[in-house]
Short mmCIF file of C-alpha atoms in Angstrom, two decimals:
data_model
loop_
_atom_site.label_atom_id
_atom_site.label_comp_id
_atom_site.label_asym_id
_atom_site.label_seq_id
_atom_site.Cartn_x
_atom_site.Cartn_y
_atom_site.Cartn_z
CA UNK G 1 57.85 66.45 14.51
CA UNK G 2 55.77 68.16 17.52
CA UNK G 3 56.13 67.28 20.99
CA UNK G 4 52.91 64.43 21.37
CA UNK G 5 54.80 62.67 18.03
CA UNK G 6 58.25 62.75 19.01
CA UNK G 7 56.94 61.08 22.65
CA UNK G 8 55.04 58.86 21.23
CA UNK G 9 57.49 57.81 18.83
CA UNK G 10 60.04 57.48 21.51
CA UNK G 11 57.47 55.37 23.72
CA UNK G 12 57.17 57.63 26.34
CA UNK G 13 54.57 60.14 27.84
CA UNK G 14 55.34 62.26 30.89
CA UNK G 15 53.13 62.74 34.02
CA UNK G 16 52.36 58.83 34.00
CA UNK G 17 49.61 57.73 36.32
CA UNK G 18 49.17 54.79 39.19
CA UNK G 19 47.93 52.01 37.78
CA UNK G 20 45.58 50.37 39.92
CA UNK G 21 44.33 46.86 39.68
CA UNK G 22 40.49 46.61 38.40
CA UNK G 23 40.24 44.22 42.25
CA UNK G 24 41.12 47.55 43.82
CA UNK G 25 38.65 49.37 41.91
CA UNK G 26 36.20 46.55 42.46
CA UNK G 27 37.09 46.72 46.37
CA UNK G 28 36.08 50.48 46.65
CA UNK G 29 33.09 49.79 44.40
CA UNK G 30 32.20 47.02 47.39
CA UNK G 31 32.38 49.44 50.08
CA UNK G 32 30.88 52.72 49.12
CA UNK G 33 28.12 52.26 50.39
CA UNK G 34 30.60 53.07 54.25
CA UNK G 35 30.42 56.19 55.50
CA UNK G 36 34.07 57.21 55.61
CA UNK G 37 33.96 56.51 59.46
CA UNK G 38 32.47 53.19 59.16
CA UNK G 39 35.15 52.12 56.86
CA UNK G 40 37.89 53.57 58.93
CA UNK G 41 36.80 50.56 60.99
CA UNK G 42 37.08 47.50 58.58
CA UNK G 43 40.83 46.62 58.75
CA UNK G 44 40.14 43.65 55.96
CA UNK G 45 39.75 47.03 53.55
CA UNK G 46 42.92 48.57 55.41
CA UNK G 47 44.61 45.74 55.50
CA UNK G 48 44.50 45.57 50.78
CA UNK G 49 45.67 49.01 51.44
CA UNK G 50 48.60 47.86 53.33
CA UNK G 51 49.17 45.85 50.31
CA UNK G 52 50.64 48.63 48.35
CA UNK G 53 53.24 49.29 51.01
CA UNK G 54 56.47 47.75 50.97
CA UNK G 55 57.10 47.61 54.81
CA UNK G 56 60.62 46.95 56.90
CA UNK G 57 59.51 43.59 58.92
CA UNK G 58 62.26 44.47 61.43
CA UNK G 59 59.97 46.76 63.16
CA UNK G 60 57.02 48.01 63.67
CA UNK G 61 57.17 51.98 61.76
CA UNK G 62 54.98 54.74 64.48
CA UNK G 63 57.41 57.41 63.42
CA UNK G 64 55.69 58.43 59.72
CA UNK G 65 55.23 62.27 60.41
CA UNK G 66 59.10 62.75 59.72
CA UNK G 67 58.33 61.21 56.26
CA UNK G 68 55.18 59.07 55.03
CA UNK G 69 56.95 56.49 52.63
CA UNK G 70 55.34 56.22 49.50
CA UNK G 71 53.14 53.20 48.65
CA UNK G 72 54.08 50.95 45.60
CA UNK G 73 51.70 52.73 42.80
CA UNK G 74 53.63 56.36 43.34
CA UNK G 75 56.83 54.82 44.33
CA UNK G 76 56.72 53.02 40.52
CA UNK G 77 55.72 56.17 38.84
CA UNK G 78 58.46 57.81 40.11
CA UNK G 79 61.05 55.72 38.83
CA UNK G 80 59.43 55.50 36.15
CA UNK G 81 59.21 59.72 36.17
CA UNK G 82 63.17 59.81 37.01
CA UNK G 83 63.30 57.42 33.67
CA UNK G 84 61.38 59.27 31.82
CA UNK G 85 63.23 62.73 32.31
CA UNK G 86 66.69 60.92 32.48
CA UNK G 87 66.16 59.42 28.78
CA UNK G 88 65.02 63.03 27.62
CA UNK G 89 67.75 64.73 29.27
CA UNK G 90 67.68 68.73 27.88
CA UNK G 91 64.65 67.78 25.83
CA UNK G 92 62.43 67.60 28.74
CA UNK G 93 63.92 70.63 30.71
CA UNK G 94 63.87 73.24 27.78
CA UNK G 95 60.19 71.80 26.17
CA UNK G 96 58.74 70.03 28.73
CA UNK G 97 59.50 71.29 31.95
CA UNK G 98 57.81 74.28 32.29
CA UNK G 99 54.35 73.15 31.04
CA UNK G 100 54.60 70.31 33.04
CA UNK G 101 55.17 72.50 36.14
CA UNK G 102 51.95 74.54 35.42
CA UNK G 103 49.84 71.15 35.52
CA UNK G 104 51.56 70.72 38.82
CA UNK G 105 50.41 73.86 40.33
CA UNK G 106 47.28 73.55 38.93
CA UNK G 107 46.36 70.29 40.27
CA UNK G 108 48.22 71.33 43.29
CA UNK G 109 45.57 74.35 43.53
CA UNK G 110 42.79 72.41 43.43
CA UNK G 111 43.64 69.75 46.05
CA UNK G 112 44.78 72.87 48.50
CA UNK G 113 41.62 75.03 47.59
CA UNK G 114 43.42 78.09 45.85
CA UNK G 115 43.69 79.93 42.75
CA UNK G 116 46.33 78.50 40.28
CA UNK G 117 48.50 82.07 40.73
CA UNK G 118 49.05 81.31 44.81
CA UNK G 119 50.48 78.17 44.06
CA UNK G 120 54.37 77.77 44.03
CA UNK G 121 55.94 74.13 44.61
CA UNK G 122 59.01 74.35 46.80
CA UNK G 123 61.16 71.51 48.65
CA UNK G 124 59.67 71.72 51.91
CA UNK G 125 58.15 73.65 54.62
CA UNK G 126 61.42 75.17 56.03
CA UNK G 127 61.73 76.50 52.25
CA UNK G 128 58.14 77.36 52.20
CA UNK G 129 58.18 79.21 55.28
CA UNK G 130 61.59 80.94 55.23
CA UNK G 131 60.78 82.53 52.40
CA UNK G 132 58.54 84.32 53.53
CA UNK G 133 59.83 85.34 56.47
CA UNK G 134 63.25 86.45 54.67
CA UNK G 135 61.02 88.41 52.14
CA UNK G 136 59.43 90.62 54.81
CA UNK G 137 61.46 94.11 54.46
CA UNK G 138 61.69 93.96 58.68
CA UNK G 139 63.13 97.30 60.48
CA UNK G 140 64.22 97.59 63.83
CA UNK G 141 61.36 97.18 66.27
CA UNK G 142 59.31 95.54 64.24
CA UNK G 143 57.58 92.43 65.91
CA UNK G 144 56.59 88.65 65.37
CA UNK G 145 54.44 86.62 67.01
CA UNK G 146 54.97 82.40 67.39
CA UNK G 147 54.85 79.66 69.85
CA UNK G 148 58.03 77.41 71.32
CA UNK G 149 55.51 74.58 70.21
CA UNK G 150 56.11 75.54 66.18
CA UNK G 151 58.91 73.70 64.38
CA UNK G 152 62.37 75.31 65.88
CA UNK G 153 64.42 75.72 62.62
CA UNK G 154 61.40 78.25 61.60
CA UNK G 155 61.84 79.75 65.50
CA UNK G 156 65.55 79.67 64.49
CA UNK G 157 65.17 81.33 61.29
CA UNK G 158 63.02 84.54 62.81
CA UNK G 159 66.09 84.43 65.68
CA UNK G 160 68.45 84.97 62.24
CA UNK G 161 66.43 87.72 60.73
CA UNK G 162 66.10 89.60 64.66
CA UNK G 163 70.16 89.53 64.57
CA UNK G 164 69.95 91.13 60.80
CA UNK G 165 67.34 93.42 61.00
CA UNK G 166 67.01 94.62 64.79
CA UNK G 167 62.98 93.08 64.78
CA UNK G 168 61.64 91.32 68.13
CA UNK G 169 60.73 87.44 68.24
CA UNK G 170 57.62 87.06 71.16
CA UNK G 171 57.65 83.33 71.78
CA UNK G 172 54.32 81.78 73.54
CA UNK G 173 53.23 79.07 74.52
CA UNK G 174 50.38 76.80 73.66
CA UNK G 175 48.38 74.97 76.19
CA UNK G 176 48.27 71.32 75.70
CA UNK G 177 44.72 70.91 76.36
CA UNK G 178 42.70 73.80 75.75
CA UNK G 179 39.36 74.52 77.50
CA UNK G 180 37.77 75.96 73.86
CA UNK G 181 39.16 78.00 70.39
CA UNK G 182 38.82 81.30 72.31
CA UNK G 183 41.61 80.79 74.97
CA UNK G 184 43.85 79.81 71.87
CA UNK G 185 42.91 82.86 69.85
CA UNK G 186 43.16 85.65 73.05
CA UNK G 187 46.79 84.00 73.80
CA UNK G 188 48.00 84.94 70.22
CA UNK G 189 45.70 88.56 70.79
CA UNK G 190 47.36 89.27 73.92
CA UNK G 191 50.53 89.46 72.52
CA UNK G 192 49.64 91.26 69.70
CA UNK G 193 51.35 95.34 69.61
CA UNK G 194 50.95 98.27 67.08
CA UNK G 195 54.43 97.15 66.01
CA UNK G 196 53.56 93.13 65.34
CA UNK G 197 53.75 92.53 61.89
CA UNK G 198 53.54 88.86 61.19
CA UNK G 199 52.35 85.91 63.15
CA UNK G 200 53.53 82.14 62.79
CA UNK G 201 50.95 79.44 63.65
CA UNK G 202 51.29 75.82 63.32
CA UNK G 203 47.88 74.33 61.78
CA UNK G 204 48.73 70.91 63.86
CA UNK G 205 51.57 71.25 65.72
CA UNK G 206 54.20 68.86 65.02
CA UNK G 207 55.45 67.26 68.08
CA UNK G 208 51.59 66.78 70.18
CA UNK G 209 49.62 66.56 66.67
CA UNK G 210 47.16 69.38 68.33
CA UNK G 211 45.02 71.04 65.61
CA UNK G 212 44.52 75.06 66.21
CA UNK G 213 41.97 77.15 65.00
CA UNK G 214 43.35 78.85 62.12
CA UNK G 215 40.77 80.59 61.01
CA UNK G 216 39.98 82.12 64.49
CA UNK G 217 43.15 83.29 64.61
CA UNK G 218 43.75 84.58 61.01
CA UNK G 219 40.41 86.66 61.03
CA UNK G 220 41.35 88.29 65.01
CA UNK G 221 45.29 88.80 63.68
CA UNK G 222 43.47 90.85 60.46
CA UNK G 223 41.22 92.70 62.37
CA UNK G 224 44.30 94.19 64.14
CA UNK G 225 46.62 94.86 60.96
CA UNK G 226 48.49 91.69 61.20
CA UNK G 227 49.63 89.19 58.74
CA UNK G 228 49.36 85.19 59.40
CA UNK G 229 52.12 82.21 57.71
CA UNK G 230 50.74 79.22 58.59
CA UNK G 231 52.91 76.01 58.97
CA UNK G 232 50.92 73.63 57.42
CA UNK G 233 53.74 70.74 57.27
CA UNK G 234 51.46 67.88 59.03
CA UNK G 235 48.01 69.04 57.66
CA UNK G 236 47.81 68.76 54.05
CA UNK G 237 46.86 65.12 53.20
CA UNK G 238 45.98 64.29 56.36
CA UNK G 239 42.77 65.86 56.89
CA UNK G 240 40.64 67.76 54.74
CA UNK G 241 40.74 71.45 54.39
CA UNK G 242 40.68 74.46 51.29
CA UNK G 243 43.15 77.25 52.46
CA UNK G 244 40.69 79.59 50.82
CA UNK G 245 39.18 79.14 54.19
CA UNK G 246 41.99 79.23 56.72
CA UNK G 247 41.74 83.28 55.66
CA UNK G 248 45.31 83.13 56.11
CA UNK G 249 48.23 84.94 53.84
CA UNK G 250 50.72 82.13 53.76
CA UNK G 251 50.94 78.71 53.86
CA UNK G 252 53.82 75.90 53.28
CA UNK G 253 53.80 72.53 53.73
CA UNK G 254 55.58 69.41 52.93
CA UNK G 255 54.19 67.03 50.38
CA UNK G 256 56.52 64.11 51.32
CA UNK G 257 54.69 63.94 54.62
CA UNK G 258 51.42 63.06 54.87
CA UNK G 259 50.58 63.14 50.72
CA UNK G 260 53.26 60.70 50.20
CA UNK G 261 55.53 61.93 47.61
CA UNK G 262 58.90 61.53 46.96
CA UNK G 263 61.04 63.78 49.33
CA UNK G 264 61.82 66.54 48.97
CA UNK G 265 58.55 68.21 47.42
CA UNK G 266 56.72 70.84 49.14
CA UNK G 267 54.28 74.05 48.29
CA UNK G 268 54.05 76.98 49.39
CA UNK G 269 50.60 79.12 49.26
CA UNK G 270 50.48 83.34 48.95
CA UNK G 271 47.48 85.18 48.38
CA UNK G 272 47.82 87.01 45.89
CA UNK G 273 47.79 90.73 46.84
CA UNK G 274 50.75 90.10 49.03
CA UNK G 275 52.90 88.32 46.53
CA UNK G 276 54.53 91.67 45.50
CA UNK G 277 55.47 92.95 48.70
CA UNK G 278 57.55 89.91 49.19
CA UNK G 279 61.70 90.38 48.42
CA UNK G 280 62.78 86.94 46.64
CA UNK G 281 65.47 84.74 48.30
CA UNK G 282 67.41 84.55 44.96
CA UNK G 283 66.81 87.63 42.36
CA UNK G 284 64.69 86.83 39.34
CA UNK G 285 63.69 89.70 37.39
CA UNK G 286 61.92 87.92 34.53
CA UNK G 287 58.72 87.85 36.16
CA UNK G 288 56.69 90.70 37.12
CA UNK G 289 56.46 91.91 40.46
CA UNK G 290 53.12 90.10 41.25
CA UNK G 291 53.64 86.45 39.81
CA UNK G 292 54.49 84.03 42.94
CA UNK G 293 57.20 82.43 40.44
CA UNK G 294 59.21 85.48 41.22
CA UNK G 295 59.81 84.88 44.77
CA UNK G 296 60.50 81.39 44.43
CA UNK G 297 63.65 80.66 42.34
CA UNK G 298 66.14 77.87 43.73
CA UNK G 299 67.98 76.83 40.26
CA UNK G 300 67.10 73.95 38.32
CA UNK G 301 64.56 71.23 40.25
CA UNK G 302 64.36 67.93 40.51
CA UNK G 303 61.59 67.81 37.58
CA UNK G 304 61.09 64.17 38.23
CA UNK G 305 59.91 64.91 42.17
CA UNK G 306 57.86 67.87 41.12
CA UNK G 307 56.22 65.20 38.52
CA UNK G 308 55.57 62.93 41.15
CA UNK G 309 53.31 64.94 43.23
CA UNK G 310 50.69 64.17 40.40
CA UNK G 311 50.69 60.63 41.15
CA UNK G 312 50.60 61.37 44.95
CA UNK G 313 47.29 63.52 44.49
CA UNK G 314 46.09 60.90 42.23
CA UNK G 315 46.77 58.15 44.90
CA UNK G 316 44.74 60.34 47.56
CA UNK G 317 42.04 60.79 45.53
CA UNK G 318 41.38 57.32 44.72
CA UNK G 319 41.37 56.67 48.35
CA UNK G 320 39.53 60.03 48.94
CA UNK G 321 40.45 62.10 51.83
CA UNK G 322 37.38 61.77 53.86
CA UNK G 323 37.98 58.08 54.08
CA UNK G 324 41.70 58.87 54.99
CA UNK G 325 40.98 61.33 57.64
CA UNK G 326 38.67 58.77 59.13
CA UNK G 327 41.08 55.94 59.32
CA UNK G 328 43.92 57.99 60.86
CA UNK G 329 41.63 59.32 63.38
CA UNK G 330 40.24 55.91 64.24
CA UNK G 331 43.58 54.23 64.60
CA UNK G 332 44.60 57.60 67.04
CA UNK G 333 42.02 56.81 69.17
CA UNK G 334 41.95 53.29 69.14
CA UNK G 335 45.98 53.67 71.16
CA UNK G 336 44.69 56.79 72.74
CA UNK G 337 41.41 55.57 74.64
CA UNK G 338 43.28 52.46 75.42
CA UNK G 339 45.98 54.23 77.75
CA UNK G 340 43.84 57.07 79.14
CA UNK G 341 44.08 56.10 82.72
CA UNK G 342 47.11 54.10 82.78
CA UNK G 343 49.40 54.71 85.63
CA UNK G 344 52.39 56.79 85.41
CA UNK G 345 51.16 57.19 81.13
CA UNK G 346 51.05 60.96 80.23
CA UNK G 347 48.40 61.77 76.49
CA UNK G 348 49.69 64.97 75.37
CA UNK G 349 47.04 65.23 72.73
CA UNK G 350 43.44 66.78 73.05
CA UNK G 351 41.54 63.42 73.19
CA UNK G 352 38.91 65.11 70.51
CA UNK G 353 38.47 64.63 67.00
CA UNK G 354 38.07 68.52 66.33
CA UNK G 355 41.34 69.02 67.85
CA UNK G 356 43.47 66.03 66.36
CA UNK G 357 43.59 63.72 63.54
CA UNK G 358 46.51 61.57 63.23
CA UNK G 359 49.16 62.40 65.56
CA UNK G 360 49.20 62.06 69.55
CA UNK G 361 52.04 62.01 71.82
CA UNK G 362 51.69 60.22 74.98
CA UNK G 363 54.95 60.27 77.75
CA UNK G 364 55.45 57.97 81.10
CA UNK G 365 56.31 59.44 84.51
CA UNK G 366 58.73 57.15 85.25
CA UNK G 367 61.24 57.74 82.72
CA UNK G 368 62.57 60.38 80.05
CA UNK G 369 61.18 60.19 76.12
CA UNK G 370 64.50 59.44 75.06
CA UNK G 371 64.61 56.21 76.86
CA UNK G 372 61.00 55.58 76.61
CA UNK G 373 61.98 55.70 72.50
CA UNK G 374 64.87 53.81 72.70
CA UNK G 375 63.16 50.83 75.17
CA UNK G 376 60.17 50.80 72.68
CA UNK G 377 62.40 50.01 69.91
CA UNK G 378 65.06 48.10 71.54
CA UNK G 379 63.01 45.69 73.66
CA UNK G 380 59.76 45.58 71.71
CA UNK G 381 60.56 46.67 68.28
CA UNK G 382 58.34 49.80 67.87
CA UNK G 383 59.82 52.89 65.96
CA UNK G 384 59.30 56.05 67.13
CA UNK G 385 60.49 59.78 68.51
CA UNK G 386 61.15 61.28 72.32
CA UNK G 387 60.52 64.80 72.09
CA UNK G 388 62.27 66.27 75.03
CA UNK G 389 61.59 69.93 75.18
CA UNK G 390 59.33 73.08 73.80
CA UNK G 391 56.74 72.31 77.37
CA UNK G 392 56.22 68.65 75.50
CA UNK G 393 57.17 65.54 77.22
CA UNK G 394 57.11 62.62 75.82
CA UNK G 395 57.16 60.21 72.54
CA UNK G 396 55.69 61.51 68.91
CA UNK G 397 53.38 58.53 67.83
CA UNK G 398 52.45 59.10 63.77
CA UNK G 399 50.80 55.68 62.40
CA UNK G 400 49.78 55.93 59.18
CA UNK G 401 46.64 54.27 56.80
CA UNK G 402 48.68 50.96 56.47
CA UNK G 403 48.78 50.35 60.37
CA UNK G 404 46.91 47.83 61.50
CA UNK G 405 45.29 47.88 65.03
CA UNK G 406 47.20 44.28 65.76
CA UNK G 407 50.50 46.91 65.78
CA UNK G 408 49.07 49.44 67.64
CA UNK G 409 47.48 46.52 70.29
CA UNK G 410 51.33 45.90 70.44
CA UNK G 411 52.29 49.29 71.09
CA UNK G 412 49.72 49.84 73.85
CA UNK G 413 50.97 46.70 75.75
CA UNK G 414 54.53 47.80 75.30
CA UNK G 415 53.49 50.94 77.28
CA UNK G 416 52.00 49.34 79.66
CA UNK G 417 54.69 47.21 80.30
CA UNK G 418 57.09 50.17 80.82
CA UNK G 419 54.83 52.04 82.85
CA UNK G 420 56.02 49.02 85.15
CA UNK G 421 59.22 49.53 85.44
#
């Protein structure tokens, strides 16, 4: 019995898809005639979308760049994924897995805007990331370039590899509202040596939700001999971008962000005529020396996450991420513009929609980010994050596609109101 018979006899069949209602299909049929940014506007649309998320009434959720939760339709296909691979058990690993993988990576490749062969899935940024930067074969002197705005466990793990290899760390810092692209890119050039070797940039930074112009900066960090990772943890299903464009020779990111897949799934990118200079984390000698699965070998995988990122592209996809890059936009403003010239309110976030999508951080002068968090939640039941530190000041605010502008009319007044106090 071959593989398609013996699932088929056994009811089941891998790599299952959403299922979305024909009303939902009939609801995007209504509206394409919208420009994305049109429809970004009409919250009866957003508001069916909301539908498919299963949402804690207890408060009111601004804190989704930690982790995007996953709407009904890829939440379902997960368990039914985890099922699926349980119920197989060996089966699925020894026959199944592998082949299954490659579909992964190759849907995965043409979402991200890569060839299949710079494709690896991985757990997360950190993983994606640290990778690389424990594959470089560093010698004393040796120097990287990065900003105290980039996420600090990958500023932490360049401190690690300065203690075991005698390289230098040069930390900058990234001004909060730039005048244009150039003063970005001749901060990361001035600091640039004949003994850099690798620069770290953040494609949005994290904690202000500040886009940076990565190609800029990958094509001046070439011209002088210098390789670029990119943390792309916030950027990939959030706006729309092909990393065959960023120029740049790594890139990681976390899926379970702003794609909405289970957690715990990540990529990471490598163009390909650096994969072999790369050492791997954990030795695996059964691939040659240029094949990106070599570098990436953590044991057996949770096969039923990796699965699950084929749902998650499908999901973004039948939205479309034009229409999603509009909405977040539109709901970043919508808070933004509305507490520009507040007293004693702080925006931390270019106020431009080349320079942000959906993340902004705005603080108050009249009390720390901590307590501005914890009076948010506490006295007007708003989640979100104080960021205390790295020259930013103030609290992380990450809607997402399902928030409505009655929450975030409710988070505006809640600012006020402490700006009051």
């Amino acid at each position: 019995m071959d593989k398609r018979q013996f699932l088929k006899t056994i009811g089941l069949s891998a790599l299952s898809s959403p299922v979305f209602s024909k009303s939902f299909h009939s609801l995007l049929k209504e509206k394409e005639h919208l420009s994305a940014e049109e429809l970004a506007q009409d919250e009866a649309f957003w508001k069916k979308i909301r539908g498919d998320y299963k949402l804690n009434p207890s408060f009111i959720n601004l804190e989704n760049g930690y982790y995007c939760i996953s709407p009904t339709p890829i939440k379902n296909a997960f368990l039914k994924n985890i099922e699926e691979v349980n119920m197989l058990g060996s089966y699925y690993m020894r026959k199944m897995r592998f082949p299954d993988n490659e579909k992964v990576r190759t849907k995965l490749a043409e979402a991200a805007g890569c060839a299949y062969e710079e494709i690896i899935v991985t757990r997360n940024t950190t993983e994606s990331i640290d990778t690389v930067v424990s594959g470089y074969d560093w010698k004393p002197g040796d120097e990287s370039i990065m900003a105290e705005q980039d996420y600090p466990y990958m500023i932490q793990h360049f401190e690690l590899m300065a203690q075991r290899y005698g390289m230098t760390n040069r930390i900058l810092s990234v001004p909060m509202h730039p005048n244009n692209d150039d003063e970005i890119v001749k901060m990361y050039e001035s600091a640039i040596t004949p003994k850099t070797r690798l620069l770290m940039v953040s494609h949005i930074i994290n904690i202000t939700g500040q886009i940076l112009p990565i190609r800029k900066i990958c094509d001046m960090a070439h011209s002088r001999g210098v390789d670029v990772v990119v943390d792309g943890a916030h950027a990939f299903g959030q706006f729309e971008y092909k990393i065959s464009d960023l120029n740049c020779d790594y890139y990681g990111t976390s899926l379970h962000k702003w794609l909405s897949a289970p957690l715990g799934a990540g990529f990471l990118y490598i163009k390909k005529d650096k994969i072999k200079n790369l050492w791997a984390l954990f030795a695996d000698n059964g691939y040659p020396q240029d094949d990106i699965r070599r570098v990436v070998h953590t044991g057996t995988p949770a096969v039923h996450t990796e699965i699950s990122i084929m749902n998650a592209l499908d999901y973004l996809n039948f939205i479309g991420i034009k229409r999603k890059e509009a909405r977040l936009k539109f709901i970043r403003n919508y808070w933004m513009e509305r507490l520009n010239d507040v007293p004693n309110v702080t925006i931390n976030t270019p106020n431009d929609n080349t320079r942000a999508c959906g993340i902004g951080n705005v603080g108050l002068k009249n009390m720390t980010p901590t307590e501005m968090a914890e009076k948010l939640l506490a006295n007007h039941k708003i989640w979100t994050v104080g960021i205390e530190g790295q020259s930013v000041f103030g609290c992380r605010i990450t809607p997402n596609i399902y928030t409505s502008t009655a929450e975030l009319d409710a988070f505006v007044a809640a600012v006020k109101s402490l700006a009051k106090i």
